[in-house]
Coordinates of C-alpha atoms and ligand atoms in Angstrom, one line a residue:
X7 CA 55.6 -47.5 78.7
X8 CA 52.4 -49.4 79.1
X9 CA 51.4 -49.1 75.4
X10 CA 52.0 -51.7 72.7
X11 CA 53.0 -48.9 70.0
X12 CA 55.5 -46.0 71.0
X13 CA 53.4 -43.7 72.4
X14 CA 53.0 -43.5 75.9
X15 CA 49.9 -44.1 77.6
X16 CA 47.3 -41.3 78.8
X17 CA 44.2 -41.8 80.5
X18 CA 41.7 -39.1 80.9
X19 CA 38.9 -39.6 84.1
X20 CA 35.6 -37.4 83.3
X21 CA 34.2 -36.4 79.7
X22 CA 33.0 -33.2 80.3
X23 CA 34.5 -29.6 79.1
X24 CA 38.4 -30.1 80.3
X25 CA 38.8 -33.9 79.8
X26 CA 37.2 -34.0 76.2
X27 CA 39.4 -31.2 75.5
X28 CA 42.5 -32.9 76.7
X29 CA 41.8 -36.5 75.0
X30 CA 41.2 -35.0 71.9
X31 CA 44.7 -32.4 71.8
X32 CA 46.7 -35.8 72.5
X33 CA 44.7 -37.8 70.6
X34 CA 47.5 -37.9 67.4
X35 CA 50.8 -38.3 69.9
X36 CA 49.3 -40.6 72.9
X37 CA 47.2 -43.7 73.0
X38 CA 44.8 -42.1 74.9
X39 CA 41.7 -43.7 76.6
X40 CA 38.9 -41.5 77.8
X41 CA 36.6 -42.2 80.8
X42 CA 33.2 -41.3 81.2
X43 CA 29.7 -42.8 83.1
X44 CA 27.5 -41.4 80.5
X45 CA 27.6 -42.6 76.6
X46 CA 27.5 -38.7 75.7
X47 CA 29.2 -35.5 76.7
X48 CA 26.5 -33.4 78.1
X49 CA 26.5 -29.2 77.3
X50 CA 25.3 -28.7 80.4
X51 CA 25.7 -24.9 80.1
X52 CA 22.5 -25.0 78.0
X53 CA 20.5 -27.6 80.4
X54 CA 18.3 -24.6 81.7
X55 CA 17.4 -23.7 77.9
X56 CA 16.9 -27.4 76.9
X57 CA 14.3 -27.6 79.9
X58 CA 12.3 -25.0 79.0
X59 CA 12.5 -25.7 74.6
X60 CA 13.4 -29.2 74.1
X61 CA 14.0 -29.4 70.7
X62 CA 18.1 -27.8 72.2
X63 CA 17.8 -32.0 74.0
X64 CA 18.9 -32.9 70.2
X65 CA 22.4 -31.0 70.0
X66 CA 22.9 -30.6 73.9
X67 CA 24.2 -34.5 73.6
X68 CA 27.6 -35.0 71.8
X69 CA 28.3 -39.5 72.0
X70 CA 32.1 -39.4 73.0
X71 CA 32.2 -42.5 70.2
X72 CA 32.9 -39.4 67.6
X73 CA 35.5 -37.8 69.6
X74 CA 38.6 -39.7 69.1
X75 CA 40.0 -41.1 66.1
X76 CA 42.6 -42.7 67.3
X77 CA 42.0 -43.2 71.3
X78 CA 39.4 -45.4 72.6
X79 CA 36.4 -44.2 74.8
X80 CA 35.6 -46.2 78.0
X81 CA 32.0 -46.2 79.4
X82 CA 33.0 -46.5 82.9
X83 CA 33.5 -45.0 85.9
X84 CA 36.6 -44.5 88.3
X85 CA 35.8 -45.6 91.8
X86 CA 39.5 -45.6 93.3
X87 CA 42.4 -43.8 91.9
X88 CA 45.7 -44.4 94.0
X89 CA 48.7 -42.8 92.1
X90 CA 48.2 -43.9 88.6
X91 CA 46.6 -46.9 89.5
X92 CA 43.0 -46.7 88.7
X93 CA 40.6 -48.8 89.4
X94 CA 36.9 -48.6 87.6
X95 CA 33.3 -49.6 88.9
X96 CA 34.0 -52.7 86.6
X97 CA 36.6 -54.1 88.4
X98 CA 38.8 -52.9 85.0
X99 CA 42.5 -51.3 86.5
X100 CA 44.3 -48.8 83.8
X101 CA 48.0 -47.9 85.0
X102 CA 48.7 -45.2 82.2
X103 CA 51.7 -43.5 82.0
X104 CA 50.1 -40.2 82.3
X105 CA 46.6 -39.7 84.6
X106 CA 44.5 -36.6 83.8
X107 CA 41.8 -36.4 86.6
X108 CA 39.0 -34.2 85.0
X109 CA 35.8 -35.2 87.3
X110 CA 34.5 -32.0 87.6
X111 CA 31.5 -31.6 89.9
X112 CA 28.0 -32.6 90.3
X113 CA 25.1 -30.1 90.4
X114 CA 21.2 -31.3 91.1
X115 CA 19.4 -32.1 87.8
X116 CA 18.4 -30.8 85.1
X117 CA 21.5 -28.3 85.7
X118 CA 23.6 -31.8 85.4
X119 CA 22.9 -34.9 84.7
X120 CA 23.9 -38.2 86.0
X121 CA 22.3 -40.8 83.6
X122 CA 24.3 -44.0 81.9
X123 CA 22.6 -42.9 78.6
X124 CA 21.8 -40.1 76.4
X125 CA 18.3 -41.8 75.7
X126 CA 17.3 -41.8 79.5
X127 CA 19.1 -38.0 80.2
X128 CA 16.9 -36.9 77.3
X129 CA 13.8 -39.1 78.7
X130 CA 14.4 -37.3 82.2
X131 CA 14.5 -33.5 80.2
X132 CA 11.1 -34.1 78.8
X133 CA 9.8 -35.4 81.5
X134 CA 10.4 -32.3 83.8
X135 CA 9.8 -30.0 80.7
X136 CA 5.8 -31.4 81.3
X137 CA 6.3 -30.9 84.8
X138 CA 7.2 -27.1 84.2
X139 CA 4.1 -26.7 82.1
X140 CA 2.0 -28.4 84.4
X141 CA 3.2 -25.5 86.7
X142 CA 1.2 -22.3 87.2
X143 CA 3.8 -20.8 90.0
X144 CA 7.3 -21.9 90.3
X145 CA 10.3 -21.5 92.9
X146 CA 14.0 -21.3 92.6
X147 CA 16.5 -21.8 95.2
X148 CA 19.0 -20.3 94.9
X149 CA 20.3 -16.3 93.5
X150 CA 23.5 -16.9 92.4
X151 CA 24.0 -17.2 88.3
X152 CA 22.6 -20.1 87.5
X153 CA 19.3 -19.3 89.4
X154 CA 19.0 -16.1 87.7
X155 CA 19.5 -17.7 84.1
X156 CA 16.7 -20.6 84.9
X157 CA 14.3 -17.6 86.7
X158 CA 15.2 -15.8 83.4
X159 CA 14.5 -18.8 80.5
X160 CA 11.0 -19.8 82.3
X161 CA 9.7 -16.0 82.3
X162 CA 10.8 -15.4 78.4
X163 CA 9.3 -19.0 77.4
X164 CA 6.4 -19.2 79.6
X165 CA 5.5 -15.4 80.8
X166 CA 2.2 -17.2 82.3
X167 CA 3.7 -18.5 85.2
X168 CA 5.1 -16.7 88.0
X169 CA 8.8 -17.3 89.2
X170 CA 10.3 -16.1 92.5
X171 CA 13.6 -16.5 93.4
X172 CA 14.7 -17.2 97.3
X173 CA 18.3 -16.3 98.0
X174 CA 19.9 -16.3 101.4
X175 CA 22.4 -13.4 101.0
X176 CA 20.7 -10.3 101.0
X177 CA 22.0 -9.5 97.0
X178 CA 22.0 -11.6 94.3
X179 CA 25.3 -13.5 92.6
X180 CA 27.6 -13.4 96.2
X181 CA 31.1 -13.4 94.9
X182 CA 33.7 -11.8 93.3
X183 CA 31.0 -9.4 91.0
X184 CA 30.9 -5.9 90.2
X185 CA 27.8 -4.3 92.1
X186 CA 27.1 -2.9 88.7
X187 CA 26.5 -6.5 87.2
X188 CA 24.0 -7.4 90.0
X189 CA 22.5 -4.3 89.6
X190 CA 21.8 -4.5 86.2
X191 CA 20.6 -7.7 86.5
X192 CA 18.5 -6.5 89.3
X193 CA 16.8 -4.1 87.0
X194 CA 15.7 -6.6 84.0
X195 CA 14.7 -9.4 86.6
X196 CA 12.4 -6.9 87.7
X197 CA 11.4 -5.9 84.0
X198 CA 10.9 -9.5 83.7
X199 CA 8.4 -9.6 86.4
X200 CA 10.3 -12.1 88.3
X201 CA 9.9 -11.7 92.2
X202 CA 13.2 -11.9 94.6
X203 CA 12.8 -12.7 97.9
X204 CA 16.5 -11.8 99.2
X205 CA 18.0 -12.0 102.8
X206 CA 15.7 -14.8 103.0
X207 CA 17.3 -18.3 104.3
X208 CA 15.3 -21.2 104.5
X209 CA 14.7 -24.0 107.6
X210 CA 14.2 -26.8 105.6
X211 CA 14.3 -27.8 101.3
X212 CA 10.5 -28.7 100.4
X213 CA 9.5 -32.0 100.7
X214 CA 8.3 -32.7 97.0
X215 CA 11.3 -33.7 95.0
X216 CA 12.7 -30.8 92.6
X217 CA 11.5 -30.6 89.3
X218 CA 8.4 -32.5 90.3
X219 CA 4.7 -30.8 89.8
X220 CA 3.2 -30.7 94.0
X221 CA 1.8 -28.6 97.2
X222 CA 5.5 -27.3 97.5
X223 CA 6.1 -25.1 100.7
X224 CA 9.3 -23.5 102.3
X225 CA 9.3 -22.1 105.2
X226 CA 11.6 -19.3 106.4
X227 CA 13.8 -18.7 109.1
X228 CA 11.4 -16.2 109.7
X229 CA 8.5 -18.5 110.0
X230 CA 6.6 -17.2 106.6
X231 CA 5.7 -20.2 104.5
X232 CA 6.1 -19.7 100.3
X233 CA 4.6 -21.5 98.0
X234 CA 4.3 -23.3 94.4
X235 CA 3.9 -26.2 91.9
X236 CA 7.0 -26.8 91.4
X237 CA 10.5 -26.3 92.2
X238 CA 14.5 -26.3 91.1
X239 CA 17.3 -26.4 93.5
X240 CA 20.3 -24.0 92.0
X241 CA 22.9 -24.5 94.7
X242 CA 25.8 -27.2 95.8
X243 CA 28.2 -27.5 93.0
X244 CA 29.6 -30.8 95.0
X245 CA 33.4 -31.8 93.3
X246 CA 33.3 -35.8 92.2
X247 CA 37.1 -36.5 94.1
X248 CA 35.6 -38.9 96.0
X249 CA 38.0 -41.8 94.3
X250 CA 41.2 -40.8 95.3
X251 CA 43.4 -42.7 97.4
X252 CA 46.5 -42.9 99.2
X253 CA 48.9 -39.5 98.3
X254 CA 45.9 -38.4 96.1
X255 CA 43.9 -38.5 99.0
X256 CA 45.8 -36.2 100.9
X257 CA 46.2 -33.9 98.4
X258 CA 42.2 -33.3 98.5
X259 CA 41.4 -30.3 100.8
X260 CA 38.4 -30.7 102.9
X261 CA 36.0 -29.4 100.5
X262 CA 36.7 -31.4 98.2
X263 CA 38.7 -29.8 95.7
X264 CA 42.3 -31.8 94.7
X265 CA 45.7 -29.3 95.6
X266 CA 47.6 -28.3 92.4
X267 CA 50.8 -26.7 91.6
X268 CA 51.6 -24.1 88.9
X269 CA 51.4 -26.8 86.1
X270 CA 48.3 -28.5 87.2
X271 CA 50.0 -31.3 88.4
X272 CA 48.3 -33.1 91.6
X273 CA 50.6 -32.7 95.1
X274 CA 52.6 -36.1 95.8
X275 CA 51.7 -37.7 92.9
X276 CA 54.2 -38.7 89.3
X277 CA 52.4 -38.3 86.2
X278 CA 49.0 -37.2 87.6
X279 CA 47.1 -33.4 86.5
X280 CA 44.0 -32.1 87.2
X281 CA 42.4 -29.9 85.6
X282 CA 38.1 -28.0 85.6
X283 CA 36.1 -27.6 88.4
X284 CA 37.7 -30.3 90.9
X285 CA 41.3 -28.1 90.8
X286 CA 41.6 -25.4 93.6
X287 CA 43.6 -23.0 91.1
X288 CA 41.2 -20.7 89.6
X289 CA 37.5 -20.6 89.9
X290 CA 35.0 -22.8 88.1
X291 CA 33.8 -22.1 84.8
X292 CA 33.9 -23.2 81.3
X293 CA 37.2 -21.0 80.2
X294 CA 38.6 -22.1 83.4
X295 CA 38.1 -25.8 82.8
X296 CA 39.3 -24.7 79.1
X297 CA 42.1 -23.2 79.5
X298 CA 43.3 -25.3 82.3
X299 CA 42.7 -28.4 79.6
X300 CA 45.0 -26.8 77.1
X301 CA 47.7 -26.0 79.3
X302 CA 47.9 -29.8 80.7
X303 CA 47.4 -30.8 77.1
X304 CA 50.2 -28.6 75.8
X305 CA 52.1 -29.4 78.7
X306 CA 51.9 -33.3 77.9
X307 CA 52.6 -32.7 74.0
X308 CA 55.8 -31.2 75.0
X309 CA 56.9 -34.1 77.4
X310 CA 55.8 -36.7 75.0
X311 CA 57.3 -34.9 72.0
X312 CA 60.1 -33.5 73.2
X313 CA 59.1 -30.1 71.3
X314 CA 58.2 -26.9 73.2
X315 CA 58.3 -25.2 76.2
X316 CA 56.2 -26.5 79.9
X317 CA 54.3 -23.6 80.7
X318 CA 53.2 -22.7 84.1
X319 CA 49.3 -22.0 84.8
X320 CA 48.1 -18.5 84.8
X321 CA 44.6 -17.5 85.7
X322 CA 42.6 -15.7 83.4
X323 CA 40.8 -12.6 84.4
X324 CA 37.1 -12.5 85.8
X325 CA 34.6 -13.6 82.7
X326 CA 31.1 -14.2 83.4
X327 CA 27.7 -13.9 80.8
X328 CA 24.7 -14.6 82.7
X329 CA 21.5 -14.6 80.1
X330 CA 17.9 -13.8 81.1
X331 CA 16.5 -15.4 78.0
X332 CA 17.5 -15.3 74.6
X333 CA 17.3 -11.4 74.5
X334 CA 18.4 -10.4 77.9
X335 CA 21.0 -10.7 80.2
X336 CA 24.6 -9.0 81.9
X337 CA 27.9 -9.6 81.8
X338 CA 31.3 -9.3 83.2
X339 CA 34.2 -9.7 80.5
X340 CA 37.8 -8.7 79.9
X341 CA 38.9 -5.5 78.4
X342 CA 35.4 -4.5 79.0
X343 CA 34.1 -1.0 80.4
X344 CA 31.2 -1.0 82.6
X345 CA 28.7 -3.7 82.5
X346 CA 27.9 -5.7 79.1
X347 CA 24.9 -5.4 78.7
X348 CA 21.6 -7.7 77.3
X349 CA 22.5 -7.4 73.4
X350 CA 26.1 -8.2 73.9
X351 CA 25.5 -11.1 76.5
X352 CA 22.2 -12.4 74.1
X353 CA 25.0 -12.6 71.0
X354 CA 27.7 -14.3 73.1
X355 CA 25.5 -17.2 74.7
X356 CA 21.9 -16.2 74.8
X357 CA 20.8 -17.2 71.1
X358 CA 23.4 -19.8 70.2
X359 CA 23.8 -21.3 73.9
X360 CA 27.8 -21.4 72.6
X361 CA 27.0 -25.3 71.3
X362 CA 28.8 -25.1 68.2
X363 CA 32.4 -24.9 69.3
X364 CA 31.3 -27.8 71.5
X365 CA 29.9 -29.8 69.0
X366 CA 32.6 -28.9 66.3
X367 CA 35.1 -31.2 68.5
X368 CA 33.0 -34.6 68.2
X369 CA 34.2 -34.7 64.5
X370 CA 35.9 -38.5 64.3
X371 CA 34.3 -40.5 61.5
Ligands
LIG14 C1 23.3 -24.9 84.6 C2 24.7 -24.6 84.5 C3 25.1 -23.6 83.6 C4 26.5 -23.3 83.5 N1 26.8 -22.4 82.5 C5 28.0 -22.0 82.5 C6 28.4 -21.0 81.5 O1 27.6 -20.5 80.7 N2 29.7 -20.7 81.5 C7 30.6 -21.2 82.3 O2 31.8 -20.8 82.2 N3 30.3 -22.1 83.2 C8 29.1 -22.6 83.3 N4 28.7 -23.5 84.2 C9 29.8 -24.2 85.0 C10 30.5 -25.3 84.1 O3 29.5 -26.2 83.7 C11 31.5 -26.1 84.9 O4 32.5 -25.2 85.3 C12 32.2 -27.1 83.9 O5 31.2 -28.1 83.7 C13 33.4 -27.7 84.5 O6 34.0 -28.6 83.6 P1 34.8 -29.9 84.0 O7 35.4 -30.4 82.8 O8 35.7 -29.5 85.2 O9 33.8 -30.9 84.6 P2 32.3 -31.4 84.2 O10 31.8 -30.6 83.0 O11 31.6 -31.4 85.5 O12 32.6 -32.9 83.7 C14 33.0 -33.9 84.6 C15 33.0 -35.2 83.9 O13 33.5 -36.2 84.8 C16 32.7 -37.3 84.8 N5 32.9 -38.0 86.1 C17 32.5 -37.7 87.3 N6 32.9 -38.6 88.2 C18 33.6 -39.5 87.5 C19 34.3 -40.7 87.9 N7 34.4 -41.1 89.2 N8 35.0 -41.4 86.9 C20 34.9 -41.0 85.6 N9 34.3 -39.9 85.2 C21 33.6 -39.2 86.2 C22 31.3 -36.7 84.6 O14 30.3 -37.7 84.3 C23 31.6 -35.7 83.5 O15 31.7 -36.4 82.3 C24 27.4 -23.9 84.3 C25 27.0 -24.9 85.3 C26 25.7 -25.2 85.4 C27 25.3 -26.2 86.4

């Protein structure tokens, strides 16, 4: 035991959705220490909503220094984890008795951020909010959900510009979807007056930077050239498992993704979990990243304790709420019938952006 009290030692890498969750459940029975590159935790599931109405920049950024009351926060990043050795871009080396690897993935800005500060993410939000209203005709790449939501928040906030969405497959959201889902969402894209150009791959990205006002032009495999001002990329989650070393290294598959076993616990490795987006046991997502936190957490509280049962991870069934806007949108959720439809998806996420069970969990004094 590393610690200089009782409680053993837990370090958690990455402050998004799964490692804030898991610092703060062991918070009371583990001198924790969190890791993070930015200063704040970052909603990033309302990013496309702060883009288009800022005044969201001013609750989408939760400073981890209100997280923990106990544990410290460290404003760092982990360049090379080997076992539980881990060493950060400081030249700082934590050994903790217990390693939670919750790096999730990176995704091209404004969907995710990658900024040091809150100041400068917010700074880089306005920024390309001008740039959207500079724009008369915009361009997203990508028809999977988070293309749809963005093509959807411009058109309700700005129904002056025109949006068209390019999507290689020749329906929108590939994946593990009812047909009912796309088509509904079909249907109210259309309503929205937002043009999809499906079955439609592209040679080459444009050559003005995303999110940047400029001549920008695609051209498809087809040879037909598209236009606009401006553009977003919404592709290429990307997990951040770059770090690991040694047995942790060879417990990452070739896409990056780190190889679990039925407790979340990393192949080859004592004392080390992972949980969110960077695990290959369930798909990515929120309630994925959630669930998989509380499990490890609950998991670790029973070690540590001594109380309770280890429970084994079990995959939760398909959930997804895709809004077009604050009023529109589709769904797929458990126990559901059918399709749920704009009023049920605009109540679950659409008007409140689900910030407040976020935010209720940055409650230290
Ligand atoms: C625009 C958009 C909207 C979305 N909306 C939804 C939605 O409505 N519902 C839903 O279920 N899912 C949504 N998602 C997906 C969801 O955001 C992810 O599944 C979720 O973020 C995964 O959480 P996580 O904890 O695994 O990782 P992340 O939230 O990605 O957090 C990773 C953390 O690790 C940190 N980190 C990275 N590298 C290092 C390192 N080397 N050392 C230390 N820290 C590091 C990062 O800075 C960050 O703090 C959305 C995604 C996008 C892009």
């Amino acid at each position: 035991m590393s610690s200089t009290d009782t409680r053993p030692t837990v370090t958690v890498l990455g402050g998004g959705y799964s490692g804030i969750k898991v610092a703060k459940a062991l918070d009371d029975v583990a001198d924790v220490t969190l890791v993070a590159p930015a200063d704040a935790f970052t909603h990033n599931s309302a990013a496309w909503r702060a883009l288009v109405e800022p005044e969201w920049l001013d609750r989408i950024f939760l400073p981890y220094d209100r997280l923990l009351t106990r544990g410290r926060f460290v404003h760092d990043r982990a360049t090379a984890v080997d076992g539980r050795r881990v060493t950060l871009a400081s030249g700082q080396v934590l050994e903790p008795d217990h390693l939670v690897l919750a790096t999730g993935s990176g995704y091209p800005f404004p969907a995710k951020v990658d900024e040091r500060n809150a100041d400068t993410a917010r700074a880089r939000f306005q920024q390309a909010h001008q740039e959207l209203r500079d724009a008369k005709r915009v361009l997203v790449i990508g028809a999977g959900p988070a293309g749809l939501e963005l093509a959807g928040e411009i058109r309700a906030f700005f129904p002056d510009k025109t949006v068209t969405i390019v999507g290689a497959d020749s329906d929108v959201m590939p994946g593990p979807f009812d047909q009912d889902l796309r088509d509904e969402l079909r249907r109210q894209l259309d309503e929205l007056g937002v043009e999809l150009r499906l079955g439609t791959p592209i040679r080459d990205l444009p050559a003005v930077p995303p999110t940047t006002v400029g001549d920008v032009v695609v051209t498809t495999a087809e040879g037909e050239k598209l236009t606009a001002d401006v553009w977003y990329q919404a592709f290429g989650v990307t997990p951040a498992t770059g770090y690991l070393r040694g047995d942790l290294a060879a417990a990452r598959h070739p896409n990056g993704l780190v190889r679990v076993d039925d407790q979340l616990r990393v192949a080859g490795a004592e004392g080390v979990y992972a949980v969110g987006d960077i695990t290959d046991a369930d798909r990515d997502g929120i309630g994925t990243a959630s669930a998989q936190a509380d499990l490890v957490a609950a998991n670790l509280r029973a070690r540590i304790t001594g109380e309770g049962e280890v429970r084994s991870y079990v995959p939760g069934p398909m959930a997804i709420a895709v809004p077009l806007g604050p009023d529109g949108g589709a769904g797929q959720l458990p126990g559901l019938d059918g399709v749920a439809g704009a009023e049920m998806i605009a109540g679950l996420k659409g008007k409140t952006m689900l910030v407040e069970p976020w935010a209720a969990l940055f409650d230290a004094a």
